Short mmCIF file of C-alpha atoms and ligand atoms in Angstrom, two decimals:
data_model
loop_
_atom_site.label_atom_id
_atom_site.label_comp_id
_atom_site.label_asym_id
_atom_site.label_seq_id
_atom_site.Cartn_x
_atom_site.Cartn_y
_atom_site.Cartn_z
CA UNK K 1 -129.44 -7.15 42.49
CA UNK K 2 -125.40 -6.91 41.52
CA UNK K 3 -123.99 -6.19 38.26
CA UNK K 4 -120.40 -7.49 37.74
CA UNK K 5 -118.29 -5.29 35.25
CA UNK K 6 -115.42 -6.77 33.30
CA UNK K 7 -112.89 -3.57 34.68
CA UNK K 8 -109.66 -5.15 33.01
CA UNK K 9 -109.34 -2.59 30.03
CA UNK K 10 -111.65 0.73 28.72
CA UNK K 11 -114.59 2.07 29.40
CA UNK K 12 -116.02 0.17 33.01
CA UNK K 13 -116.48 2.74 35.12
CA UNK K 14 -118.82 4.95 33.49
CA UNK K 15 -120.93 1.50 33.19
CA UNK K 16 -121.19 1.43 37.30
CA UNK K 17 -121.70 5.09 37.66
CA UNK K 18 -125.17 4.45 35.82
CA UNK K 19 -126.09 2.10 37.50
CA UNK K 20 -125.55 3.37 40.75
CA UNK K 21 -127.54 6.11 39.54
CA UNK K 22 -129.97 3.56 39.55
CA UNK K 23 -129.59 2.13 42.68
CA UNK K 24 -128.18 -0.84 41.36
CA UNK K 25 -125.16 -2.35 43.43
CA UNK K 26 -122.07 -3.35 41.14
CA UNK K 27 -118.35 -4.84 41.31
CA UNK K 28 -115.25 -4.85 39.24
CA UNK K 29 -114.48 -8.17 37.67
CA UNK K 30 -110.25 -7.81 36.98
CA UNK K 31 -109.33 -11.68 38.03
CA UNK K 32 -110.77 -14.98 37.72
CA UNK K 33 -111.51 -15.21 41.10
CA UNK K 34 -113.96 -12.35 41.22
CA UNK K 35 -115.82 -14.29 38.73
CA UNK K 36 -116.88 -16.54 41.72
CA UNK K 37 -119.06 -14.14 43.23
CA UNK K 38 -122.76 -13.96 42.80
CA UNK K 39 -123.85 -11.94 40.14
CA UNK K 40 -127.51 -11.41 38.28
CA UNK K 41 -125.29 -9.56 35.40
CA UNK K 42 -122.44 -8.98 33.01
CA UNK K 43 -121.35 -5.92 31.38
CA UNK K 44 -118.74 -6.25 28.84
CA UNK K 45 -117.78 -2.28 28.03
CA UNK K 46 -116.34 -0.53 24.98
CA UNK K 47 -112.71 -0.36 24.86
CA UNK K 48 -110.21 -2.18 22.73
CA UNK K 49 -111.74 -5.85 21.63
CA UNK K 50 -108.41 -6.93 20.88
CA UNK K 51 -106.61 -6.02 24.05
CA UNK K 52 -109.59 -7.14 25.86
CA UNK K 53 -109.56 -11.02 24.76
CA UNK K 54 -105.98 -11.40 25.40
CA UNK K 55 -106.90 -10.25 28.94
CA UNK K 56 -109.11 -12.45 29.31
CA UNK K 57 -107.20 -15.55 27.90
CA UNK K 58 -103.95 -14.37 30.20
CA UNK K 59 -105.94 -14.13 32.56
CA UNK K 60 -107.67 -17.44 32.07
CA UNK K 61 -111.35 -15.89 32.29
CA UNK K 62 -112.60 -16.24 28.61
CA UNK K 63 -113.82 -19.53 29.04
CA UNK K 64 -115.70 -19.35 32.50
CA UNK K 65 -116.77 -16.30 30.83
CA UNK K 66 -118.29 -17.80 27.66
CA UNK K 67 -119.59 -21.07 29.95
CA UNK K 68 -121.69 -18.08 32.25
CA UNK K 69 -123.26 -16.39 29.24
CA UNK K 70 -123.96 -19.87 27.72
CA UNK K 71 -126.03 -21.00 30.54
CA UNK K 72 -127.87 -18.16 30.73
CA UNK K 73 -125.96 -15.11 32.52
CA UNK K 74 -127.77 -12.09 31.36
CA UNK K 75 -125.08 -9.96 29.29
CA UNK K 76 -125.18 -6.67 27.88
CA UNK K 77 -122.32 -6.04 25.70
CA UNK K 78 -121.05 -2.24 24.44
CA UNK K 79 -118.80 -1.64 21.52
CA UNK K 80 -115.81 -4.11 21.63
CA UNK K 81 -118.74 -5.77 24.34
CA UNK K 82 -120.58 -6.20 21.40
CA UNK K 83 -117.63 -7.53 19.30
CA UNK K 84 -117.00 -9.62 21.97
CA UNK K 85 -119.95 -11.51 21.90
CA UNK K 86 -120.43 -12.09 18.51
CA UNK K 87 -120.19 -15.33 16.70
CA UNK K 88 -118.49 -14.00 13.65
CA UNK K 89 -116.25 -11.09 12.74
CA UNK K 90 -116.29 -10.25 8.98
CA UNK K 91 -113.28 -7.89 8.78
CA UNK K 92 -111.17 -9.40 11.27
CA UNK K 93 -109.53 -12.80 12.14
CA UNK K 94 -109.10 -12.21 15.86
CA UNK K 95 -111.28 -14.92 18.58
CA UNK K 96 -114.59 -13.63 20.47
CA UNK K 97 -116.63 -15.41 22.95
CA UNK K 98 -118.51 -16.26 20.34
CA UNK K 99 -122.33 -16.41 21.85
CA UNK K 100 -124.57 -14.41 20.31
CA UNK K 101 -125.79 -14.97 16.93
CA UNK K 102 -124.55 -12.36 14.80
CA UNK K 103 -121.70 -11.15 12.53
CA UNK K 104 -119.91 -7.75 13.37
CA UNK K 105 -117.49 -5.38 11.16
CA UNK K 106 -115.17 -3.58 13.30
CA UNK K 107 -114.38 -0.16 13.11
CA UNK K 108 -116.88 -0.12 10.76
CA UNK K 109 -117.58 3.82 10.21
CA UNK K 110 -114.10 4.22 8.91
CA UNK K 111 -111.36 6.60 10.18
CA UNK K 112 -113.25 10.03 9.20
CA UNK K 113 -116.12 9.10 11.18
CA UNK K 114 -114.83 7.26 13.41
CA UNK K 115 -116.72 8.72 16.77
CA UNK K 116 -120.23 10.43 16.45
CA UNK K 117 -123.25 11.34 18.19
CA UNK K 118 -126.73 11.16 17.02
CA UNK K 119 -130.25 10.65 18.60
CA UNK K 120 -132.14 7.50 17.46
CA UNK K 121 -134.61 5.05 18.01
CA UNK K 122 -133.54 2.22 21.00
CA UNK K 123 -136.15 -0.51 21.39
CA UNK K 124 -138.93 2.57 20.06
CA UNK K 125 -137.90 5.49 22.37
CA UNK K 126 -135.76 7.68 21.05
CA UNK K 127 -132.14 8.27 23.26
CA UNK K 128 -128.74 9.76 22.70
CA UNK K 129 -125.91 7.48 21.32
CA UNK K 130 -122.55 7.74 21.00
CA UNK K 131 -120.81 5.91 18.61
CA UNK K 132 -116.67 5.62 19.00
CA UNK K 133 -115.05 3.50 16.24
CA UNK K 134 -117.91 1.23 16.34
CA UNK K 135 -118.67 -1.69 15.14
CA UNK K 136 -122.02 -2.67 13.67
CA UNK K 137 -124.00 -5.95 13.01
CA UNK K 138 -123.30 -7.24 9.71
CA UNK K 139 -126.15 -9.99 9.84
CA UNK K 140 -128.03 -11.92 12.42
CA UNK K 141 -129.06 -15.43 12.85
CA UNK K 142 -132.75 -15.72 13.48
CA UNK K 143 -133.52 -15.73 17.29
CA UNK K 144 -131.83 -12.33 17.13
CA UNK K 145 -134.15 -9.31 17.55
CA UNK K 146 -132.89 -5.85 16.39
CA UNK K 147 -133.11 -3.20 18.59
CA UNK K 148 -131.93 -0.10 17.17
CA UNK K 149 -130.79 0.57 13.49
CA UNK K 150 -129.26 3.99 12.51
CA UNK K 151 -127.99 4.89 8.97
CA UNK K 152 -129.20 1.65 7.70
CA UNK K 153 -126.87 -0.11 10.13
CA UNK K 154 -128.06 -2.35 12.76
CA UNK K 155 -126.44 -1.09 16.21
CA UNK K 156 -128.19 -2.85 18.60
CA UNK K 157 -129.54 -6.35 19.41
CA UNK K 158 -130.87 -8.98 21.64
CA UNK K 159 -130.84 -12.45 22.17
CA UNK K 160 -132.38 -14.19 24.87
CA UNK K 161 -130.14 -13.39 27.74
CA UNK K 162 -127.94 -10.91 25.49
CA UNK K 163 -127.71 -7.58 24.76
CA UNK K 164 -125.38 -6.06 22.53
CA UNK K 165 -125.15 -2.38 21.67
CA UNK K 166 -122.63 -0.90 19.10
CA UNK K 167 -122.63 2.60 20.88
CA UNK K 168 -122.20 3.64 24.53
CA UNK K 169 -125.39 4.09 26.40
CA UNK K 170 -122.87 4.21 29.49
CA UNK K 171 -121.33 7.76 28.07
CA UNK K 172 -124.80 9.73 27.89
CA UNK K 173 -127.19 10.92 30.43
CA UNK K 174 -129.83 8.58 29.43
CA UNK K 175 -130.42 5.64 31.55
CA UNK K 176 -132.71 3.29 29.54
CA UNK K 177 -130.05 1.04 27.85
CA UNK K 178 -129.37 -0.18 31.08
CA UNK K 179 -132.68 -0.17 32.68
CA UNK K 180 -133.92 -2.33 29.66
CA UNK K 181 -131.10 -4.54 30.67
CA UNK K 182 -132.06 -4.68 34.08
CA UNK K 183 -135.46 -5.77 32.86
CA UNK K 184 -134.16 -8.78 31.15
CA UNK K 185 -132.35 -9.72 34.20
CA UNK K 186 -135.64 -9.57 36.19
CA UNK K 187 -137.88 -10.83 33.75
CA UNK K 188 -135.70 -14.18 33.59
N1 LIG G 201 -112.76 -0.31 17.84
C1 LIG G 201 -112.81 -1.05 19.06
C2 LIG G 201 -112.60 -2.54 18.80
O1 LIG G 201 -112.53 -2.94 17.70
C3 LIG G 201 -114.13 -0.83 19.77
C4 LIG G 201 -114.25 0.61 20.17
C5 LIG G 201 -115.04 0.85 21.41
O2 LIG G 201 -115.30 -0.04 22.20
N2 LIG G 201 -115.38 2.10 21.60
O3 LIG G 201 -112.49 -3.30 19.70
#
């Protein structure tokens, strides 16, 4: 199995050092061409959303990007990942891939609170999460299943080949975010 890793802006590299804890072979995706290669997944990481889809447009990725995840390209989405997936934005006007079935607030824990750590419930075992100006799902559409909801706030989700996270599974020692993505990839 190899994971590609959209490396052109934040957190990417912490994403392949899980996974090679799991044994899992990975590659940096910074130019369209590197989108040619075979791949069984995507990570999107947790940076700056913003940043990130003007990257991708410049670039001219966005839309081979969207296309991929569209026809089935098992995703999993962290932080602005998450924002990037997400079909609508309530606080913001700015374009996402627009995939996954759900509206997102950005930055949604305010400036005060703007990075935390807590332990919750992921999918029904608890792990460590670190939240970092987050975002969090604001509603879903219906094929959408929720996989983790702390303070009343849904923070993570799934649909069909999707996963979206509002914290950073990739920033804590536990492994299971991504071995419950790697699941969905082999499970397809
Ligand atoms: N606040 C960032 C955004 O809106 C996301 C932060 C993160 O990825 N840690 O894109």
């Amino acid at each position: 199995m190899i994971i590609g890793i959209l490396a052109v802006q934040g957190a990417f590299i912490e994403h392949a050092k899980v996974l090679a804890k799991l044994n899992v072979q990975t590659f940096e995706i910074r130019q369209k061409r590197d989108l040619d290669k075979k791949m069984d997944g995507l990570i999107l990481p947790g940076g700056e959303s913003t940043t990130m889809v003007r990257l991708l447009k410049d670039l001219d990725m966005f839309n081979s990007i969207k296309e991929s995840v569209e026809t089935g390209l098992p995703v999993l989405g962290t932080c602005a990942g998450m924002i990037l997936l997400a079909k609508g934005l309530t606080n913001s006007n700015q374009n996402s891939l627009e995939t996954m079935d759900i509206s997102v607030e950005r930055n949604a824990y305010g400036r005060q609170l703007g990075s935390f750590f807590t332990h919750n419930l992921f999918n029904g075992l608890e792990i460590p999460m670190t939240f970092i100006r987050a975002p969090y799902v604001h509603s879903c559409g219906q094929g959408v299943e929720t996989l983790s909801i702390v303070d009343d706030r849904i923070v993570a989700v799934r649909q069909k080949n999707q996963l979206a996270t509002a914290f950073h599974p990739e920033l804590t020692d536990s492994t299971y975010v991504h071995e419950y993505f790697l699941h969905m990839i082999i499970k397809k």
